[in-house]
CSV table of C-alpha atoms in Angstrom, one decimal:
chain,number,residue,atom,x,y,z
A,1410,UNK,CA,17.5,-15.3,-3.0
A,1411,UNK,CA,13.8,-15.7,-3.5
A,1412,UNK,CA,11.5,-13.0,-5.0
A,1413,UNK,CA,9.4,-11.3,-2.4
A,1414,UNK,CA,6.3,-9.1,-2.5
A,1415,UNK,CA,7.1,-5.5,-1.8
A,1416,UNK,CA,4.4,-5.1,0.8
A,1417,UNK,CA,6.5,-7.3,3.2
A,1418,UNK,CA,9.0,-4.4,3.6
A,1419,UNK,CA,8.5,-2.6,6.8
A,1420,UNK,CA,9.4,1.0,7.7
A,1421,UNK,CA,8.9,1.5,11.4
A,1422,UNK,CA,9.3,4.3,13.9
A,1423,UNK,CA,9.9,3.3,17.4
A,1424,UNK,CA,9.2,-0.3,16.4
A,1425,UNK,CA,5.7,0.6,15.1
A,1426,UNK,CA,5.2,0.4,11.3
A,1427,UNK,CA,4.4,3.8,9.8
A,1428,UNK,CA,0.7,3.6,9.0
A,1429,UNK,CA,-0.8,3.9,5.6
A,1430,UNK,CA,2.2,3.1,3.5
A,1431,UNK,CA,1.7,1.9,-0.1
A,1432,UNK,CA,5.3,2.2,-1.3
A,1433,UNK,CA,8.7,2.5,0.3
A,1434,UNK,CA,12.1,2.6,-1.3
A,1435,UNK,CA,15.6,2.7,-0.1
A,1436,UNK,CA,18.6,4.2,-1.9
A,1437,UNK,CA,22.2,4.0,-1.1
A,1438,UNK,CA,24.7,6.5,-2.6
A,1439,UNK,CA,28.4,6.6,-2.5
A,1440,UNK,CA,30.3,9.7,-3.6
A,1441,UNK,CA,33.8,9.0,-4.8
A,1442,UNK,CA,37.0,11.1,-4.5
A,1443,UNK,CA,37.7,12.3,-7.9
A,1444,UNK,CA,41.5,12.8,-8.5
A,1445,UNK,CA,41.4,13.3,-12.2
A,1446,UNK,CA,44.2,15.6,-13.4
A,1447,UNK,CA,46.2,16.5,-16.5
A,1448,UNK,CA,48.1,13.2,-16.2
A,1449,UNK,CA,44.8,11.3,-16.4
A,1450,UNK,CA,44.7,12.1,-20.1
A,1451,UNK,CA,41.0,12.8,-19.9
A,1452,UNK,CA,40.1,9.5,-18.1
A,1453,UNK,CA,38.3,9.9,-14.9
A,1454,UNK,CA,40.3,8.6,-11.9
A,1455,UNK,CA,38.8,7.8,-8.6
A,1456,UNK,CA,40.4,6.8,-5.3
A,1457,UNK,CA,39.2,3.5,-3.8
A,1458,UNK,CA,38.0,5.3,-0.7
A,1459,UNK,CA,34.7,7.0,-0.8
A,1460,UNK,CA,34.2,10.7,0.1
A,1461,UNK,CA,30.7,10.1,1.4
A,1462,UNK,CA,28.1,7.5,1.6
A,1463,UNK,CA,24.4,8.2,2.3
A,1464,UNK,CA,21.2,6.3,2.6
A,1465,UNK,CA,17.8,7.7,1.7
A,1466,UNK,CA,14.5,6.2,2.4
A,1467,UNK,CA,11.3,7.5,0.7
A,1468,UNK,CA,7.8,6.3,1.5
A,1469,UNK,CA,4.3,7.2,0.4
A,1470,UNK,CA,0.8,6.2,1.2
A,1471,UNK,CA,-2.4,7.2,2.7
A,1472,UNK,CA,-2.4,9.6,5.7
A,1473,UNK,CA,-3.4,7.5,8.7
A,1474,UNK,CA,-1.3,9.1,11.4
A,1475,UNK,CA,-0.2,12.7,12.1
A,1476,UNK,CA,3.2,11.7,13.5
A,1477,UNK,CA,5.4,12.7,10.6
A,1478,UNK,CA,3.3,15.8,9.9
A,1479,UNK,CA,3.6,17.0,13.5
A,1480,UNK,CA,7.4,16.6,13.3
A,1481,UNK,CA,7.6,18.7,10.2
A,1482,UNK,CA,5.1,21.3,11.4
A,1483,UNK,CA,7.2,22.0,14.4
A,1484,UNK,CA,9.3,24.6,12.6
A,1485,UNK,CA,12.0,24.9,15.2
A,1486,UNK,CA,11.9,21.3,16.4
A,1487,UNK,CA,14.4,18.6,15.5
A,1488,UNK,CA,13.8,16.7,12.4
A,1489,UNK,CA,16.2,14.0,13.5
A,1490,UNK,CA,14.7,10.6,14.2
A,1491,UNK,CA,16.8,8.1,16.2
A,1492,UNK,CA,14.3,5.2,16.1
A,1493,UNK,CA,13.7,4.5,12.4
A,1494,UNK,CA,14.0,1.0,11.1
A,1495,UNK,CA,13.7,-0.4,7.6
A,1496,UNK,CA,13.3,-4.1,7.0
A,1497,UNK,CA,13.7,-5.4,3.4
A,1498,UNK,CA,10.8,-7.3,1.9
A,1499,UNK,CA,12.9,-10.4,1.6
A,1500,UNK,CA,14.3,-10.2,5.1
A,1501,UNK,CA,15.8,-13.6,5.3
A,1502,UNK,CA,18.6,-12.8,7.7
A,1503,UNK,CA,19.3,-10.2,10.4
A,1504,UNK,CA,21.4,-8.3,7.8
A,1505,UNK,CA,18.2,-7.4,6.0
A,1506,UNK,CA,17.3,-4.8,8.6
A,1507,UNK,CA,18.7,-1.2,8.6
A,1508,UNK,CA,18.4,1.2,11.5
A,1509,UNK,CA,19.9,4.4,12.6
A,1510,UNK,CA,19.5,8.1,12.9
A,1511,UNK,CA,17.7,9.8,10.0
A,1512,UNK,CA,16.7,13.3,9.1
A,1513,UNK,CA,13.2,13.9,7.9
A,1514,UNK,CA,14.1,16.1,5.0
A,1515,UNK,CA,10.7,16.4,3.3
A,1516,UNK,CA,7.1,15.7,4.0
A,1517,UNK,CA,4.2,16.3,1.6
A,1518,UNK,CA,0.4,15.8,1.8
A,1519,UNK,CA,-2.0,15.7,-1.0
A,1520,UNK,CA,-5.7,16.1,-0.6
A,1521,UNK,CA,-7.6,15.1,-3.8
A,1522,UNK,CA,-11.3,15.6,-4.1
A,1523,UNK,CA,-12.2,12.0,-4.8
A,1524,UNK,CA,-9.4,10.1,-3.1
A,1525,UNK,CA,-8.1,9.6,0.4
A,1526,UNK,CA,-5.5,12.1,1.6
A,1527,UNK,CA,-2.0,10.8,0.8
A,1528,UNK,CA,1.6,11.7,1.8
A,1529,UNK,CA,5.2,11.4,0.8
A,1530,UNK,CA,8.1,11.5,3.2
A,1531,UNK,CA,11.9,11.4,2.7
A,1532,UNK,CA,14.4,10.4,5.3
A,1533,UNK,CA,18.2,11.0,4.9
A,1534,UNK,CA,20.8,9.2,7.0
A,1535,UNK,CA,22.3,11.5,9.6
A,1536,UNK,CA,25.1,9.3,10.7
A,1537,UNK,CA,26.4,5.8,10.3
A,1538,UNK,CA,23.6,3.3,10.1
A,1539,UNK,CA,23.4,-0.2,11.6
A,1540,UNK,CA,22.8,-3.3,9.6
A,1541,UNK,CA,21.3,-6.3,11.4
B,657,UNK,CA,-18.0,-10.7,5.7
B,658,UNK,CA,-16.7,-10.0,2.3
B,659,UNK,CA,-16.1,-6.4,1.3
B,660,UNK,CA,-18.6,-6.5,-1.5
B,661,UNK,CA,-21.3,-7.9,0.7
B,662,UNK,CA,-20.5,-5.4,3.5
B,663,UNK,CA,-20.9,-2.6,1.0
B,664,UNK,CA,-24.2,-4.0,-0.4
B,665,UNK,CA,-25.6,-4.5,3.2
B,666,UNK,CA,-24.5,-1.0,4.1
B,667,UNK,CA,-26.2,0.6,1.1
B,668,UNK,CA,-29.3,-1.6,1.6
B,669,UNK,CA,-29.6,-0.6,5.2
B,670,UNK,CA,-29.0,3.1,4.5
B,671,UNK,CA,-31.6,3.4,1.7
B,672,UNK,CA,-34.2,1.2,3.4
B,673,UNK,CA,-34.3,3.6,6.2
B,674,UNK,CA,-34.0,6.9,4.3
B,675,UNK,CA,-37.2,8.8,5.3
B,676,UNK,CA,-37.8,10.3,1.9
B,677,UNK,CA,-37.7,6.9,0.2
B,678,UNK,CA,-39.8,5.2,2.9
B,679,UNK,CA,-42.4,8.0,2.7
B,680,UNK,CA,-42.6,7.6,-1.1
B,681,UNK,CA,-43.0,3.8,-0.7
B,682,UNK,CA,-39.8,3.0,-2.6
B,683,UNK,CA,-38.8,-0.6,-2.1
B,684,UNK,CA,-35.1,-1.4,-2.0
B,685,UNK,CA,-33.9,-4.7,-3.5
B,686,UNK,CA,-30.6,-6.5,-4.0
B,687,UNK,CA,-31.9,-7.5,-7.4
B,688,UNK,CA,-35.6,-7.1,-8.1
B,689,UNK,CA,-37.6,-10.3,-8.4
B,690,UNK,CA,-38.6,-11.1,-12.0
B,691,UNK,CA,-41.5,-12.9,-13.7
B,692,UNK,CA,-40.8,-15.8,-15.9
B,693,UNK,CA,-41.0,-13.6,-19.0
B,694,UNK,CA,-38.4,-11.3,-17.6
B,695,UNK,CA,-40.8,-8.6,-16.4
B,696,UNK,CA,-40.5,-7.2,-12.9
B,697,UNK,CA,-42.4,-8.7,-10.0
B,698,UNK,CA,-41.4,-5.8,-7.8
B,699,UNK,CA,-43.8,-3.0,-7.1
B,700,UNK,CA,-42.8,0.3,-8.8
B,701,UNK,CA,-41.0,2.5,-8.0
B,702,UNK,CA,-38.0,0.5,-6.6
B,703,UNK,CA,-34.3,0.7,-6.2
B,704,UNK,CA,-31.6,-2.0,-6.7
B,705,UNK,CA,-28.3,-1.8,-4.8
B,706,UNK,CA,-26.6,-5.1,-5.7
B,707,UNK,CA,-24.2,-4.0,-8.4
B,708,UNK,CA,-20.9,-3.3,-6.7
B,709,UNK,CA,-17.5,-3.4,-8.4
B,710,UNK,CA,-14.5,-3.5,-6.1
B,711,UNK,CA,-10.8,-3.0,-6.6
B,712,UNK,CA,-7.9,-3.4,-4.3
B,713,UNK,CA,-7.2,-0.5,-1.9
B,714,UNK,CA,-4.6,-2.1,0.4
B,715,UNK,CA,-1.7,-0.4,2.3
B,716,UNK,CA,1.2,-2.4,3.6
B,717,UNK,CA,-0.4,-3.1,7.0
B,718,UNK,CA,-4.1,-3.0,6.2
B,719,UNK,CA,-6.5,-4.3,3.5
B,720,UNK,CA,-9.2,-2.2,1.9
B,721,UNK,CA,-11.1,-1.6,-1.3
B,722,UNK,CA,-12.1,1.1,-3.6
B,723,UNK,CA,-15.6,0.4,-4.9
B,724,UNK,CA,-18.1,1.6,-7.5
B,725,UNK,CA,-21.8,1.0,-6.5
B,726,UNK,CA,-24.2,1.2,-9.3
B,727,UNK,CA,-27.7,2.0,-7.9
B,728,UNK,CA,-30.6,1.4,-10.3
B,729,UNK,CA,-33.9,3.2,-9.9
B,730,UNK,CA,-37.0,2.0,-11.8
B,731,UNK,CA,-40.2,4.0,-12.2
B,732,UNK,CA,-43.4,3.6,-14.2
B,733,UNK,CA,-44.6,7.2,-13.7
B,734,UNK,CA,-45.5,9.1,-16.9
B,735,UNK,CA,-42.3,11.2,-16.8
B,736,UNK,CA,-38.8,11.2,-15.5
B,737,UNK,CA,-39.6,13.3,-12.5
B,738,UNK,CA,-40.2,10.4,-10.1
B,739,UNK,CA,-37.0,8.8,-11.0
B,740,UNK,CA,-35.1,12.0,-10.5
B,741,UNK,CA,-36.7,12.7,-7.2
B,742,UNK,CA,-35.7,9.2,-5.9
B,743,UNK,CA,-32.2,9.7,-7.2
B,744,UNK,CA,-32.1,13.1,-5.4
B,745,UNK,CA,-33.1,11.4,-2.1
B,746,UNK,CA,-30.5,8.8,-2.6
B,747,UNK,CA,-27.9,11.5,-3.2
B,748,UNK,CA,-28.9,13.4,-0.1
B,749,UNK,CA,-28.4,10.2,1.9
B,750,UNK,CA,-25.3,8.8,0.4
B,751,UNK,CA,-23.2,11.6,-1.1
B,752,UNK,CA,-20.4,12.4,1.4
B,753,UNK,CA,-22.6,10.5,3.9
B,754,UNK,CA,-21.9,7.6,6.2
B,755,UNK,CA,-22.5,3.8,5.9
B,756,UNK,CA,-22.7,1.3,8.7
B,757,UNK,CA,-20.4,-1.5,7.5
B,758,UNK,CA,-19.7,-4.8,9.2
B,759,UNK,CA,-16.0,-5.3,9.6
B,760,UNK,CA,-15.0,-2.3,7.6
B,761,UNK,CA,-14.8,1.5,8.0
B,762,UNK,CA,-16.0,3.9,5.3
B,763,UNK,CA,-13.4,6.5,4.3
B,764,UNK,CA,-15.3,8.3,1.7
B,765,UNK,CA,-18.4,8.0,-0.5
B,766,UNK,CA,-19.3,10.3,-3.4
B,767,UNK,CA,-21.6,10.2,-6.4
B,768,UNK,CA,-19.9,10.1,-9.7
B,769,UNK,CA,-22.7,10.3,-12.2
B,770,UNK,CA,-26.5,10.1,-12.5
B,771,UNK,CA,-28.6,9.3,-15.6
B,772,UNK,CA,-32.2,8.4,-16.5
B,773,UNK,CA,-33.3,6.7,-19.7
B,774,UNK,CA,-36.6,5.5,-21.1
B,775,UNK,CA,-37.0,1.7,-21.4
B,776,UNK,CA,-38.8,0.0,-24.3
B,777,UNK,CA,-41.8,-0.8,-22.1
B,778,UNK,CA,-42.3,2.9,-21.4
B,779,UNK,CA,-40.9,2.8,-17.8
B,780,UNK,CA,-37.9,4.8,-16.7
B,781,UNK,CA,-34.5,3.5,-15.6
B,782,UNK,CA,-32.2,5.6,-13.6
B,783,UNK,CA,-28.6,4.8,-12.9
B,784,UNK,CA,-26.4,6.5,-10.3
B,785,UNK,CA,-22.8,5.5,-9.6
B,786,UNK,CA,-21.2,6.0,-6.2
B,787,UNK,CA,-17.5,5.7,-5.6
B,788,UNK,CA,-16.2,4.9,-2.2
B,789,UNK,CA,-13.2,3.7,-0.2
B,790,UNK,CA,-13.3,1.3,2.7
B,791,UNK,CA,-10.7,-0.3,4.9
B,792,UNK,CA,-10.9,-3.4,7.1
B,793,UNK,CA,-11.2,-2.7,10.8
């Protein structure tokens, strides 16, 4: 696998790249089933099956569109996005694209005096995701 | 057009048409013409806008720059007042103001500092630094 510049990664909503992004990261977590007991003699014991897996995508950049802000400002509206797609920077095969239903769990805007307004957003997987 | 040239052209155009500077007869130069001995051929007072330092300001899908424009003011009046009046007129025009840029959009422009010093030949040299952000259209 060849090294690739991070800027080639693409986080898109409804097939349109989210504007203004300067950094995006993706994190996969797997929570094991811990069956450690007295007979384990103090050694952690995990089942081969996972209790839970999750995928988190975080992005940040300059505010160039109010789409995510509007979703978050709608206090009673759904925070679930069914059209989010992440493409890895080294997308060499179809398996380098992840899509699915995500929950917009946090959104933050910063307005410094001498810089452009910037934002951070976090998306958590809300169901099984699709690869490819 | 390159980013640095677009910024310089935008600054030149803005200051060349600033009524207070035009009324005071202030000439705007990229870099003022010099005599063979290093002295200035330009009529005083004048302003130079050519010194622009740019750094990358890209996002994933768009290119842009952060820049620092150093605007020099030269005066041969007996005191610092003329230099400071010119710097004030430049501030009124540029600080949080707009620029017409070919191929780029100005996001922000603010003055960072202003200073006036006396030069060995008795003239005054003012320096103002303006920081801005632009993105390619």
